[in-house]
JSON list of C-alpha atoms and ligand atoms in Angstrom, two decimals:
[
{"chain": "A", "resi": 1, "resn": "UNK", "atom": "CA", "xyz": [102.98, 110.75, 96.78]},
{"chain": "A", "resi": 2, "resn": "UNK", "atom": "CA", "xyz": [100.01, 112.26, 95.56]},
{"chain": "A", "resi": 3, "resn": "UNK", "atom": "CA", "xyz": [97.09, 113.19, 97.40]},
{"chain": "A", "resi": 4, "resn": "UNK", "atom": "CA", "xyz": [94.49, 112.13, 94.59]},
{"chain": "A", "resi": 5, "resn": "UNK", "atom": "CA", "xyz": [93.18, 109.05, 93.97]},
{"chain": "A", "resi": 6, "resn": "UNK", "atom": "CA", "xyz": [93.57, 106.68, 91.29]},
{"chain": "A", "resi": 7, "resn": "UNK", "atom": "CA", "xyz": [90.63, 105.67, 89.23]},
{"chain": "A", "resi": 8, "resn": "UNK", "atom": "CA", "xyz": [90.93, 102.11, 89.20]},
{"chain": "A", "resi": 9, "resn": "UNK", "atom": "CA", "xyz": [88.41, 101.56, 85.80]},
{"chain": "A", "resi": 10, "resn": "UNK", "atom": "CA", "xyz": [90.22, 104.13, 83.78]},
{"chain": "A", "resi": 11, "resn": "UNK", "atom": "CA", "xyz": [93.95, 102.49, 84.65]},
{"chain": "A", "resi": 12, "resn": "UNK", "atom": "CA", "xyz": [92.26, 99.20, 83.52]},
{"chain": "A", "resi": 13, "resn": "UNK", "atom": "CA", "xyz": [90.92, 101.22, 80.54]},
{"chain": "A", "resi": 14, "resn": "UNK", "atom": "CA", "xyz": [94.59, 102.37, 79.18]},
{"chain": "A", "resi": 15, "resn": "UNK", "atom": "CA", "xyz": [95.85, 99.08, 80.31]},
{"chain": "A", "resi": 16, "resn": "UNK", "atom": "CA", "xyz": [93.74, 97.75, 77.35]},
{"chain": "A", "resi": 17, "resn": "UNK", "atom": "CA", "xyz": [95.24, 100.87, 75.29]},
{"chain": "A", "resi": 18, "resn": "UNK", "atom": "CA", "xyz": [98.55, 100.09, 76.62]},
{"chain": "A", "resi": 19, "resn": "UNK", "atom": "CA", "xyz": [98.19, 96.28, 75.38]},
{"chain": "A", "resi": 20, "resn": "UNK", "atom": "CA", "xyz": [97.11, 97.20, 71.68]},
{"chain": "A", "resi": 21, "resn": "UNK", "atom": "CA", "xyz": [99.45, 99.31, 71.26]},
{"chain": "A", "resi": 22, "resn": "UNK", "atom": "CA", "xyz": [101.93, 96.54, 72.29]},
{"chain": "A", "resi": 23, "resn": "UNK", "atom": "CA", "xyz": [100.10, 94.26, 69.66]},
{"chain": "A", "resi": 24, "resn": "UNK", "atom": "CA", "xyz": [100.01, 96.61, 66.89]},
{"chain": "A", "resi": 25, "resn": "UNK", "atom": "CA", "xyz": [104.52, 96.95, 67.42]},
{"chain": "A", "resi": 26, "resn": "UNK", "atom": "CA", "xyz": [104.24, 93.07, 67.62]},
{"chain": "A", "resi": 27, "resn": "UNK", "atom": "CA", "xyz": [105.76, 92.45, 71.10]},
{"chain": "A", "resi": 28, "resn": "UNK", "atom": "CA", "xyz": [101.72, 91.41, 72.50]},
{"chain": "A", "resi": 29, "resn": "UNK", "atom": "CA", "xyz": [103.95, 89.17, 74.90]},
{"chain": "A", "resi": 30, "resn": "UNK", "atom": "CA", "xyz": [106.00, 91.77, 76.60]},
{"chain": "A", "resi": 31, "resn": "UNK", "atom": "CA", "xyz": [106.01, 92.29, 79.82]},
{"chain": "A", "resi": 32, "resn": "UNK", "atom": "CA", "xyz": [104.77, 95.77, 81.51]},
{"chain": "A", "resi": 33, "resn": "UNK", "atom": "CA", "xyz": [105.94, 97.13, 84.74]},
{"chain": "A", "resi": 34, "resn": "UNK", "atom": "CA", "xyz": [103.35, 99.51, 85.87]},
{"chain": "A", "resi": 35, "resn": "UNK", "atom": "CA", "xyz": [105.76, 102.58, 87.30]},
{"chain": "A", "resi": 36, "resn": "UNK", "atom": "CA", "xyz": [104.02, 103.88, 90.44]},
{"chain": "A", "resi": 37, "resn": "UNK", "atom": "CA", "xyz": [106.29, 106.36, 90.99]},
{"chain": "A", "resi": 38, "resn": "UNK", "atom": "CA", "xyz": [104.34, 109.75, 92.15]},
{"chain": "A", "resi": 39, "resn": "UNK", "atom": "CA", "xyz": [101.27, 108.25, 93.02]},
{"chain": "A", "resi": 40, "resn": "UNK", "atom": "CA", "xyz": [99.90, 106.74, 96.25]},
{"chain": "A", "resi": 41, "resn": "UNK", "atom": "CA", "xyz": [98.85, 103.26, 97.54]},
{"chain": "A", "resi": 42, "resn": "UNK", "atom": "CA", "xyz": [95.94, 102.79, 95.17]},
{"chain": "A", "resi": 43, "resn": "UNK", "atom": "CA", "xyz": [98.33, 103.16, 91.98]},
{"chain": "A", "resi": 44, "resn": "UNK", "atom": "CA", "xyz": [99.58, 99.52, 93.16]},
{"chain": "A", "resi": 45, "resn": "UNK", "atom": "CA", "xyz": [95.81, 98.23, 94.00]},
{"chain": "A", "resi": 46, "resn": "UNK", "atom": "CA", "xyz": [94.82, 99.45, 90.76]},
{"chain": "A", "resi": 47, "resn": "UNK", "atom": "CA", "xyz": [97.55, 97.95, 88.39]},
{"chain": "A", "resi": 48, "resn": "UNK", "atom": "CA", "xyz": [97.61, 94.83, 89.90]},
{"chain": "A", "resi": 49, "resn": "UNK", "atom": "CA", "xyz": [93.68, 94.40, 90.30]},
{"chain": "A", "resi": 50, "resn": "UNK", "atom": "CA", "xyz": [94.15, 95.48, 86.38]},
{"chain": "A", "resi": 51, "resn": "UNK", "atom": "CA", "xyz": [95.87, 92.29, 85.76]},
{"chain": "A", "resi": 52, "resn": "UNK", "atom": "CA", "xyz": [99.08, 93.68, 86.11]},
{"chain": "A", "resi": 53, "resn": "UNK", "atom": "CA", "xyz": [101.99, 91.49, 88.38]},
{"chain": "A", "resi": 54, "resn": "UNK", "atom": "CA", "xyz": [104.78, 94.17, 88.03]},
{"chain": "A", "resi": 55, "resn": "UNK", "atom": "CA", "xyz": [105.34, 97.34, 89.65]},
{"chain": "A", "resi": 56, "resn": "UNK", "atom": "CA", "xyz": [108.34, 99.56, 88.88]},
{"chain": "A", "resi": 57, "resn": "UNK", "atom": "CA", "xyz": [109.18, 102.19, 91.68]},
{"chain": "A", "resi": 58, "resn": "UNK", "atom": "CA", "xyz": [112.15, 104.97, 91.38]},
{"chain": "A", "resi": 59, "resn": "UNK", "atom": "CA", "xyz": [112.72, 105.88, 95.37]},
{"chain": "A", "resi": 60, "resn": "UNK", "atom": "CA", "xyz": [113.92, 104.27, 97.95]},
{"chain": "A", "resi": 61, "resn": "UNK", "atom": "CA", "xyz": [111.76, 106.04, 100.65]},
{"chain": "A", "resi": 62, "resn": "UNK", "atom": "CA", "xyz": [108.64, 106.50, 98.70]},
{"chain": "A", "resi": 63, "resn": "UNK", "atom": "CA", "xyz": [108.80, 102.85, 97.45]},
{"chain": "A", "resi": 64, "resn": "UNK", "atom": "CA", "xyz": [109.49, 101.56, 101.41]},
{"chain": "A", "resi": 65, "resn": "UNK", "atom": "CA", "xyz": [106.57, 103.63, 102.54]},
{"chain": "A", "resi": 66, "resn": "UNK", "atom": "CA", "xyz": [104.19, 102.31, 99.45]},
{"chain": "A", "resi": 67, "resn": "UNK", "atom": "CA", "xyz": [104.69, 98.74, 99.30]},
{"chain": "A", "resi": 68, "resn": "UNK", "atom": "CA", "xyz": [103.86, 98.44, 103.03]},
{"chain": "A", "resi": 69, "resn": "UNK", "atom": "CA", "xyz": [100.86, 100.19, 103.05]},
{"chain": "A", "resi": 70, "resn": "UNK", "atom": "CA", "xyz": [98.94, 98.98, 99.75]},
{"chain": "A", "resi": 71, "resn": "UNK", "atom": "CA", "xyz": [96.85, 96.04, 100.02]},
{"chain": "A", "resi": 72, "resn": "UNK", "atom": "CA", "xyz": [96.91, 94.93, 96.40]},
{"chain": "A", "resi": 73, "resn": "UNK", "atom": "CA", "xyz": [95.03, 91.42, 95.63]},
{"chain": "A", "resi": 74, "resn": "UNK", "atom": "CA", "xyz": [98.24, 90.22, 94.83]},
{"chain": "A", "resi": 75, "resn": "UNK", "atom": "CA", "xyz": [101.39, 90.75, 96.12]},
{"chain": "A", "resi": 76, "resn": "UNK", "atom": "CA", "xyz": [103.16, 92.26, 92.79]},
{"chain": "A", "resi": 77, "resn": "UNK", "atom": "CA", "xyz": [106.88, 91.85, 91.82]},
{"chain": "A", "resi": 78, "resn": "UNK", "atom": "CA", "xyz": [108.85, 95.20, 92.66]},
{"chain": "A", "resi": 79, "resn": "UNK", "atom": "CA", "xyz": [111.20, 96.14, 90.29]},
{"chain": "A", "resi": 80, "resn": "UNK", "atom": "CA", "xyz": [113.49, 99.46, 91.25]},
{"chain": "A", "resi": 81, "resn": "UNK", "atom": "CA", "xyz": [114.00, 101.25, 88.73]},
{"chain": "A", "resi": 82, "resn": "UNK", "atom": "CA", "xyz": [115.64, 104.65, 89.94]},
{"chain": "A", "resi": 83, "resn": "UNK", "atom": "CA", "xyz": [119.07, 106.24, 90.64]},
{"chain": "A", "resi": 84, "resn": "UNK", "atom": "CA", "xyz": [120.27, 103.76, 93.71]},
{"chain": "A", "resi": 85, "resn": "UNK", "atom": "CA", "xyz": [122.37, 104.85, 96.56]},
{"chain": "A", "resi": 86, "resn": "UNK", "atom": "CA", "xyz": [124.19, 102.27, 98.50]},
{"chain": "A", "resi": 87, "resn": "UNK", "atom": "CA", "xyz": [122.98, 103.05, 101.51]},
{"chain": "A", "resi": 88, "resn": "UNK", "atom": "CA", "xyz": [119.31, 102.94, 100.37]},
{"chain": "A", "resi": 89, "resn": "UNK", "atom": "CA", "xyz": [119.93, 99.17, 99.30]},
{"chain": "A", "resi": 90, "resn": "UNK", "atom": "CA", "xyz": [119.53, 97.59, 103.19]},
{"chain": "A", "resi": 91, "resn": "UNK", "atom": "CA", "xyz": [116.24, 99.36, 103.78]},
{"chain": "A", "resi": 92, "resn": "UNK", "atom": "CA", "xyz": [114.49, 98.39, 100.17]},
{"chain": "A", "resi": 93, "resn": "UNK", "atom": "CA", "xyz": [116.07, 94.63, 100.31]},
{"chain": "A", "resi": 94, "resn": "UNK", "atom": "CA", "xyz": [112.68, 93.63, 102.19]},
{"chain": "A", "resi": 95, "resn": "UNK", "atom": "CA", "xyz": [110.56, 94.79, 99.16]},
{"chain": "A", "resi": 96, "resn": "UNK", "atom": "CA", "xyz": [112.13, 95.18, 96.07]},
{"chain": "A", "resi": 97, "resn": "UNK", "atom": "CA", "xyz": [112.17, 91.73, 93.97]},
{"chain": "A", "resi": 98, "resn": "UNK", "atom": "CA", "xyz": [113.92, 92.60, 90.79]},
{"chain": "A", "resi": 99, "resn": "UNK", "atom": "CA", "xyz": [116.76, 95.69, 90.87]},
{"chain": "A", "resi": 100, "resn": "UNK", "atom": "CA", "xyz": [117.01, 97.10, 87.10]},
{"chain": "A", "resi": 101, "resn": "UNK", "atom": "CA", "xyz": [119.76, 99.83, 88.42]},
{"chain": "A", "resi": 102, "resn": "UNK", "atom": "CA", "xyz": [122.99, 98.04, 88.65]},
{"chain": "A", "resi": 103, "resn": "UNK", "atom": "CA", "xyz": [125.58, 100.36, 87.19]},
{"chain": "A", "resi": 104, "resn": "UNK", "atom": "CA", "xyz": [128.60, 99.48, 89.69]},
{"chain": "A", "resi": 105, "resn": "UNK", "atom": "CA", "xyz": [130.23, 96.95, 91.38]},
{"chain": "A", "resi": 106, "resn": "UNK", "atom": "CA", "xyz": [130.48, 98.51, 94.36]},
{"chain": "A", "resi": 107, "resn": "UNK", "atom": "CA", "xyz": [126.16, 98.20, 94.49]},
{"chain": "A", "resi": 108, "resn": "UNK", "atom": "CA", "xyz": [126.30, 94.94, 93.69]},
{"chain": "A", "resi": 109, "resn": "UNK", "atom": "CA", "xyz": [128.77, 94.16, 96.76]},
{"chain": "A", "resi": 110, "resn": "UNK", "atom": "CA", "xyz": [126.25, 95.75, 99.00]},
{"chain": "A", "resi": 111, "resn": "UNK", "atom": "CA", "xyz": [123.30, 94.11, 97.31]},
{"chain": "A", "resi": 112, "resn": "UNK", "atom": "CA", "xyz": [125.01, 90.63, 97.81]},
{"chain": "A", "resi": 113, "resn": "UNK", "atom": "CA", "xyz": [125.51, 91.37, 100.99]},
{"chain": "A", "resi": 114, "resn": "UNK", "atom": "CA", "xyz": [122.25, 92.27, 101.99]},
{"chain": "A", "resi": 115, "resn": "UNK", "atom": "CA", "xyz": [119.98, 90.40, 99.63]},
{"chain": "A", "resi": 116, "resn": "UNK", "atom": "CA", "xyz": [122.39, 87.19, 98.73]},
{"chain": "A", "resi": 117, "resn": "UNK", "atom": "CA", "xyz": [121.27, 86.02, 95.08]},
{"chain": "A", "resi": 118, "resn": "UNK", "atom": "CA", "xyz": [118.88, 88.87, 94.26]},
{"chain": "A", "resi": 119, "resn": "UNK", "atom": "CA", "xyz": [117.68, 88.88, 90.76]},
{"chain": "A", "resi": 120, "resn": "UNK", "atom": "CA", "xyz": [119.48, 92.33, 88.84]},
{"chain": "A", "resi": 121, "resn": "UNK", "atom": "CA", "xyz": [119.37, 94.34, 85.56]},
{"chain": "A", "resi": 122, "resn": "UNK", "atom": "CA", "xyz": [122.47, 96.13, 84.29]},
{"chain": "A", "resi": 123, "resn": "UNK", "atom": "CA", "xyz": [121.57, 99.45, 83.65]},
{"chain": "A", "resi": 124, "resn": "UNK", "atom": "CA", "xyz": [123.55, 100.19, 80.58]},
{"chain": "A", "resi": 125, "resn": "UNK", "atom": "CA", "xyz": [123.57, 104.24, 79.19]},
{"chain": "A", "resi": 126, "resn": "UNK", "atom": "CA", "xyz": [122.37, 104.30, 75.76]},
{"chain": "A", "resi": 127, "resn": "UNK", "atom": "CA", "xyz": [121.77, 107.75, 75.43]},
{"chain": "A", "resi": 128, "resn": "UNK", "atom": "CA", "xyz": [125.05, 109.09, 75.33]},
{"chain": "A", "resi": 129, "resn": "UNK", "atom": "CA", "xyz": [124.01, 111.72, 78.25]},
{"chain": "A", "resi": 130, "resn": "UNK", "atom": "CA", "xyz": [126.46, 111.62, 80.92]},
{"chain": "A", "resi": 131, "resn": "UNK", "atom": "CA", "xyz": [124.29, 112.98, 83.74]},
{"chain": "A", "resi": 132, "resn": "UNK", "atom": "CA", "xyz": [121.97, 109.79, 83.12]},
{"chain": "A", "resi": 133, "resn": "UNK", "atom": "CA", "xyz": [122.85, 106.59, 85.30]},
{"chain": "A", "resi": 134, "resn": "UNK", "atom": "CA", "xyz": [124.06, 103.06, 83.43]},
{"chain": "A", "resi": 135, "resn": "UNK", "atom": "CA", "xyz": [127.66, 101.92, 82.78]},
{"chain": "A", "resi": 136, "resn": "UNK", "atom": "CA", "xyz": [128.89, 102.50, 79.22]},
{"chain": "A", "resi": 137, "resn": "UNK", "atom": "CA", "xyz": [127.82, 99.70, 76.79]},
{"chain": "A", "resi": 138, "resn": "UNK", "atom": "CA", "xyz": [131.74, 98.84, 76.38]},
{"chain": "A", "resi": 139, "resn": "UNK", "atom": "CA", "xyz": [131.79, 97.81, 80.06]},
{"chain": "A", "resi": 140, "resn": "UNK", "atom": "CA", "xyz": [128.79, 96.25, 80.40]},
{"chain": "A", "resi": 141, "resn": "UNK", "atom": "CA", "xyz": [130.25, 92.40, 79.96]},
{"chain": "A", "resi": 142, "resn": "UNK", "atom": "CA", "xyz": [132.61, 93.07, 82.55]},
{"chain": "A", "resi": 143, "resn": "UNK", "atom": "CA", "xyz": [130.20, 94.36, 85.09]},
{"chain": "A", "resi": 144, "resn": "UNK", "atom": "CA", "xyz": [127.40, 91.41, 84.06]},
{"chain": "A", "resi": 145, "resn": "UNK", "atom": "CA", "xyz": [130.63, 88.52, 84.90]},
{"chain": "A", "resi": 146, "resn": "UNK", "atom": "CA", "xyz": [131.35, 90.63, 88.25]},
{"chain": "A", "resi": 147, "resn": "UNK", "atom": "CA", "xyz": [128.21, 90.16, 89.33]},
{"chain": "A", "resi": 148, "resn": "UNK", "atom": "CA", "xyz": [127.52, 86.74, 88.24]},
{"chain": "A", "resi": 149, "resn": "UNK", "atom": "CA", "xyz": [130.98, 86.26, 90.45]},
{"chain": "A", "resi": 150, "resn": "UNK", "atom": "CA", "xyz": [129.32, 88.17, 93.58]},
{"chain": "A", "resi": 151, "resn": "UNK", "atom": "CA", "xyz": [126.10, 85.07, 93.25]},
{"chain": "A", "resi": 152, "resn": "UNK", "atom": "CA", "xyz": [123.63, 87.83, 91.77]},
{"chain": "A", "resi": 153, "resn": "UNK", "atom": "CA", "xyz": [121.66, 86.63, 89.48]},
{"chain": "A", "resi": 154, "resn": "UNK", "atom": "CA", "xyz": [121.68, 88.63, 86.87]},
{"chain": "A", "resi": 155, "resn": "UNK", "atom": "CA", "xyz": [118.46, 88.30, 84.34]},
{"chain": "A", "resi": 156, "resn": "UNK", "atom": "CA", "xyz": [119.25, 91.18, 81.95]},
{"chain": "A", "resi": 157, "resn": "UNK", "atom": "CA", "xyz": [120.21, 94.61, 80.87]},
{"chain": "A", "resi": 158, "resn": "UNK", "atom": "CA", "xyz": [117.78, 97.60, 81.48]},
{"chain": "A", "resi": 159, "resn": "UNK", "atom": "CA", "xyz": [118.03, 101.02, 79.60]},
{"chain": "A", "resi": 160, "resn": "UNK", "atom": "CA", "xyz": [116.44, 104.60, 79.29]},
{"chain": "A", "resi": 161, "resn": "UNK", "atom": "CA", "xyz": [116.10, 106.33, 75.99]},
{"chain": "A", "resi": 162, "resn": "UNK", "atom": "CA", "xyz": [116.90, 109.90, 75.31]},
{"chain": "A", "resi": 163, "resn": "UNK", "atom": "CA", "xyz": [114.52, 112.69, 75.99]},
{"chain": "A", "resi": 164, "resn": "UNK", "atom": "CA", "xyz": [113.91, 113.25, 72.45]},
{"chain": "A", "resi": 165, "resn": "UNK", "atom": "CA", "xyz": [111.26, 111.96, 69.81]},
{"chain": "A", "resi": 166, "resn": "UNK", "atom": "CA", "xyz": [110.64, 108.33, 70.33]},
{"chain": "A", "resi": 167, "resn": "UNK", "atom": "CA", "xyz": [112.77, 107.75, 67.13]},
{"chain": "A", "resi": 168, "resn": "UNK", "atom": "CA", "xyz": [115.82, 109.21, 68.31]},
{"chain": "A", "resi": 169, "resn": "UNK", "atom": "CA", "xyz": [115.51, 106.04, 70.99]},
{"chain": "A", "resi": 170, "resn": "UNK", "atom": "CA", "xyz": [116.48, 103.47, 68.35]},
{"chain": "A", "resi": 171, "resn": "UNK", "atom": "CA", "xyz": [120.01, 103.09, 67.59]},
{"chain": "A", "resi": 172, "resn": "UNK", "atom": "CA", "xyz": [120.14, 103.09, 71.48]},
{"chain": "A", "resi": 173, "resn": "UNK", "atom": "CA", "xyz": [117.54, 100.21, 71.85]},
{"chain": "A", "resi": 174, "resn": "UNK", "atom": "CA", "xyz": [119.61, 98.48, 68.98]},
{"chain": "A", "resi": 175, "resn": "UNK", "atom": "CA", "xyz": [122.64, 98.53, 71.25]},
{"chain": "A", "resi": 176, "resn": "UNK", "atom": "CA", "xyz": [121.29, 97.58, 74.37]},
{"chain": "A", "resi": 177, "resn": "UNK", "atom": "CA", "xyz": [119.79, 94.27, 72.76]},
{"chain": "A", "resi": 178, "resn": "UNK", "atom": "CA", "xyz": [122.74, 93.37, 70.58]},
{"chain": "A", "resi": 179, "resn": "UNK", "atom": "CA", "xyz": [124.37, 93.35, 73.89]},
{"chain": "A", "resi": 180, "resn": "UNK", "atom": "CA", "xyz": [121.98, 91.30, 75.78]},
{"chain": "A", "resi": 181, "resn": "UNK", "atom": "CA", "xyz": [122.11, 88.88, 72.96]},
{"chain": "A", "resi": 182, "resn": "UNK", "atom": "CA", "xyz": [126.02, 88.68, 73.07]},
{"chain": "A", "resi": 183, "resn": "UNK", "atom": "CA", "xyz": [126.06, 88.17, 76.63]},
{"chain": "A", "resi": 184, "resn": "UNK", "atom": "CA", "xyz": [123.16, 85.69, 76.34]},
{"chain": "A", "resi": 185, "resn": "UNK", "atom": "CA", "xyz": [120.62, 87.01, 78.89]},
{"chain": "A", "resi": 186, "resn": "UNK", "atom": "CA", "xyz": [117.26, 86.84, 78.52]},
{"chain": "A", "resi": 187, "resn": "UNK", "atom": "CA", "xyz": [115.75, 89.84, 79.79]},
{"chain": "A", "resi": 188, "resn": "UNK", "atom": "CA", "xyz": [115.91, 93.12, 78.06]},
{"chain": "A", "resi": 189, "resn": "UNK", "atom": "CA", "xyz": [114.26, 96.13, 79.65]},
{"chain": "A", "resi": 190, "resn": "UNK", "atom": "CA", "xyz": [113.65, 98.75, 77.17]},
{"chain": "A", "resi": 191, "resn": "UNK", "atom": "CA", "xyz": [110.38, 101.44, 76.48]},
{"chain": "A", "resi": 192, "resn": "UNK", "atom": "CA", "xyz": [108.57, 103.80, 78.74]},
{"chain": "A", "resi": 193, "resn": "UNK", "atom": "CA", "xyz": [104.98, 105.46, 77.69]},
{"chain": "A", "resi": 194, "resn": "UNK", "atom": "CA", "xyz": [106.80, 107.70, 74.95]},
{"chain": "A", "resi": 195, "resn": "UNK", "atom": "CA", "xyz": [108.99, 104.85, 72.97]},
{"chain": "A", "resi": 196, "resn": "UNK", "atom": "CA", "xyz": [107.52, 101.27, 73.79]},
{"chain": "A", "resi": 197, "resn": "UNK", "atom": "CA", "xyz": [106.65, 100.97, 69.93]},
{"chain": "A", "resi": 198, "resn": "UNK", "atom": "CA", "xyz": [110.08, 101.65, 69.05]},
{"chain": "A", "resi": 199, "resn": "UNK", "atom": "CA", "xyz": [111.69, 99.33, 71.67]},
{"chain": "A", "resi": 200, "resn": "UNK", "atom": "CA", "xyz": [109.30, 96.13, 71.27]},
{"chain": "A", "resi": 201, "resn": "UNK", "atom": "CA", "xyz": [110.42, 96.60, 67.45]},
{"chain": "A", "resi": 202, "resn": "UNK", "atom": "CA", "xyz": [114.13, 96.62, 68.95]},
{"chain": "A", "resi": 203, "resn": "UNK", "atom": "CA", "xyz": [113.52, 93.80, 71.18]},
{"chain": "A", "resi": 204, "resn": "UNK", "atom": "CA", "xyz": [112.35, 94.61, 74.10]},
{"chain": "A", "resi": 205, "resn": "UNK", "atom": "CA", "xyz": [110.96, 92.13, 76.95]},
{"chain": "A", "resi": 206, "resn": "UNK", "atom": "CA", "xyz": [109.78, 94.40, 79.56]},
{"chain": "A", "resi": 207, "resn": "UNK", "atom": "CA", "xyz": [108.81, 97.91, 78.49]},
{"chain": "A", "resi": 208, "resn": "UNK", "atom": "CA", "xyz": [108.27, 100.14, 81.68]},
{"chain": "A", "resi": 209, "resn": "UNK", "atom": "CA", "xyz": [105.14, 102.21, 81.81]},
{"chain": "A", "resi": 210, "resn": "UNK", "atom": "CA", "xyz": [103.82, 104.97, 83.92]},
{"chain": "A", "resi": 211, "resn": "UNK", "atom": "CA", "xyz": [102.01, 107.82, 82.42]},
{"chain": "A", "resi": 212, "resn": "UNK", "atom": "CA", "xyz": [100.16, 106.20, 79.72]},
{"chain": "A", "resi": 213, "resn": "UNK", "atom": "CA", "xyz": [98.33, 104.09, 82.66]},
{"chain": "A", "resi": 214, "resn": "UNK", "atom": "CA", "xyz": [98.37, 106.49, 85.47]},
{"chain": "A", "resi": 215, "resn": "UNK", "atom": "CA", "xyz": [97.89, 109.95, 84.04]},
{"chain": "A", "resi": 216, "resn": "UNK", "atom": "CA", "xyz": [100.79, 112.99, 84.13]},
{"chain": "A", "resi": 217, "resn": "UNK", "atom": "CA", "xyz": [102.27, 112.41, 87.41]},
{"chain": "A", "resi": 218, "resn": "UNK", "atom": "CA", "xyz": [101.81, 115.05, 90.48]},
{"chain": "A", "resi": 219, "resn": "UNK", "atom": "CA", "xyz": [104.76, 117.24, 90.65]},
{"chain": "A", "resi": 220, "resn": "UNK", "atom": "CA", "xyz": [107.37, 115.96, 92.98]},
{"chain": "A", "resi": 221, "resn": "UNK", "atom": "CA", "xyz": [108.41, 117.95, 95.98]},
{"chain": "A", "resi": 222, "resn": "UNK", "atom": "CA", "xyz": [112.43, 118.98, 95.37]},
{"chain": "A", "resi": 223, "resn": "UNK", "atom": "CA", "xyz": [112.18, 118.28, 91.74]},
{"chain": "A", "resi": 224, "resn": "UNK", "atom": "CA", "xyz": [113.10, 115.41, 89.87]},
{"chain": "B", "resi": 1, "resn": "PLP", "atom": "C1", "xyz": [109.48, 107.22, 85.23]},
{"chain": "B", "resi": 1, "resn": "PLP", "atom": "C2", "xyz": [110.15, 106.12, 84.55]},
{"chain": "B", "resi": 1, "resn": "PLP", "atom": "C3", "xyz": [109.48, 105.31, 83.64]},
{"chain": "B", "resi": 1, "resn": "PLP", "atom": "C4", "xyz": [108.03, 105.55, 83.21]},
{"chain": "B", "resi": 1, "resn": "PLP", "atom": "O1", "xyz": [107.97, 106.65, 82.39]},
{"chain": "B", "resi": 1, "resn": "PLP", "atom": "P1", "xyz": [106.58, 107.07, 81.65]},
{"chain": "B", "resi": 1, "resn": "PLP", "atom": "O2", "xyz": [107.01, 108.06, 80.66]},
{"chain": "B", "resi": 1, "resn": "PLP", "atom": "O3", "xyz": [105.71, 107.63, 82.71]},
{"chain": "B", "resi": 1, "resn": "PLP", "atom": "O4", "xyz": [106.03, 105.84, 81.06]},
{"chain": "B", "resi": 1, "resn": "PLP", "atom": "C5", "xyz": [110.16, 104.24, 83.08]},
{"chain": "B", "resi": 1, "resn": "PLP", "atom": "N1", "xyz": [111.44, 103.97, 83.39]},
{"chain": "B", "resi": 1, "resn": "PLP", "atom": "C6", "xyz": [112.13, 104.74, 84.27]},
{"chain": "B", "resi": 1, "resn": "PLP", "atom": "C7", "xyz": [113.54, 104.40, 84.57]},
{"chain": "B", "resi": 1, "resn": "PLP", "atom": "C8", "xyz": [111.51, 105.83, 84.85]},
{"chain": "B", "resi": 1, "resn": "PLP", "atom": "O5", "xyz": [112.22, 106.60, 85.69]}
]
């Protein structure tokens, strides 16, 4: 976590950015998950004293050790949105509300288990990059019904564009909705800072946002 503090007028400031840009791709209703990810405490106070009700957070430690030390106005919805370990699931079942990572059955076992009914994203891979995380979009129905079998509820299907131009995201964002569409779910989690014009014109519901509220993010120690 970083050491600096966030400057809660100017994340409330490219909030307002954030939201016209939304408006100008026409999606002025999606949902934004303010990523946290990098940045302390205050990264929470600020995005939800913004206006903001969801936070998106990619580690298990650093999200465990965040949530219970801000003191936001309102207690946000957490949505995890990094690589998940099955052993990391116990420990983040007592703050994370929404889990957008589901790319196995084997996490959703332990996720029943330990948080019986939890609301879940399939993370599907749309980029074609095998080192990223997501099931391939032919086995995505399968996995969605396995889950659905295990009493998850599952809301929708999440996915990460390419590291490329925000162009090269589209065919991928055209998959990922044709799919939630086919399966009939209504969330569809698509768009970071880079690409959320291209994936509210792809039909996205929740675009997930970091640096264009928060700044470039502190270098993490390790990597990654
Ligand atoms: C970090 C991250 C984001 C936010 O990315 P920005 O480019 O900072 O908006 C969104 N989704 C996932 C899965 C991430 O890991």
């Amino acid at each position: 976590m970083s050491g600096e503090g966030v400057d809660a007028a100017l994340v409330a400031e490219r909030l307002a950015g954030v939201r016209s840009r939304l408006e100008a791709a026409g999606g002025g209703d999606v949902r934004i998950v303010a990523v946290t990810k990098g940045f302390g405490p205050d990264a929470v106070e600020a995005a939800v004293a913004a206006g903001l009700d969801d936070i998106g957070e990619n580690y298990a430690q650093e999200c465990v050790a965040k949530l219970e030390t801000a003191h936001p106005i309102r207690r946000p919805r957490v949505h995890f949105i990094g690589r998940l370990q099955r052993n990391k699931v116990r420990r983040l079942a007592g703050v994370v509300d929404v889990w957008q990572t589901i790319d196995r059955p084997e996490l959703g076992r332990e996720l029943a288990r330990r948080a019986p009914g939890a609301r879940v994203l399939v993370e599907v891979n749309i980029s074609g990059e095998a080192a990223k995380g997501g099931v391939e979009p032919a086995a995505a129905p399968r996995l969605v019904g396995e889950l659905g079998e295990l009493g998850l509820d599952v809301v929708g299907l999440m996915g990460i564009g390419p590291l490329a131009e925000p162009e090269a995201a589209r065919p991928g964002f055209r998959l990922l909705r044709g799919l939630v569409d086919e399966l009939g779910l209504a969330e569809c989690s698509m768009g970071m800072s880079a690409d959320l014009e291209v994936a509210v014109q792809e039909g996205s519901t929740m675009v997930r946002i970091g640096r264009a509220l928060f700044g470039e993010r502190p270098p993490r120690p390790g990597g990654g």
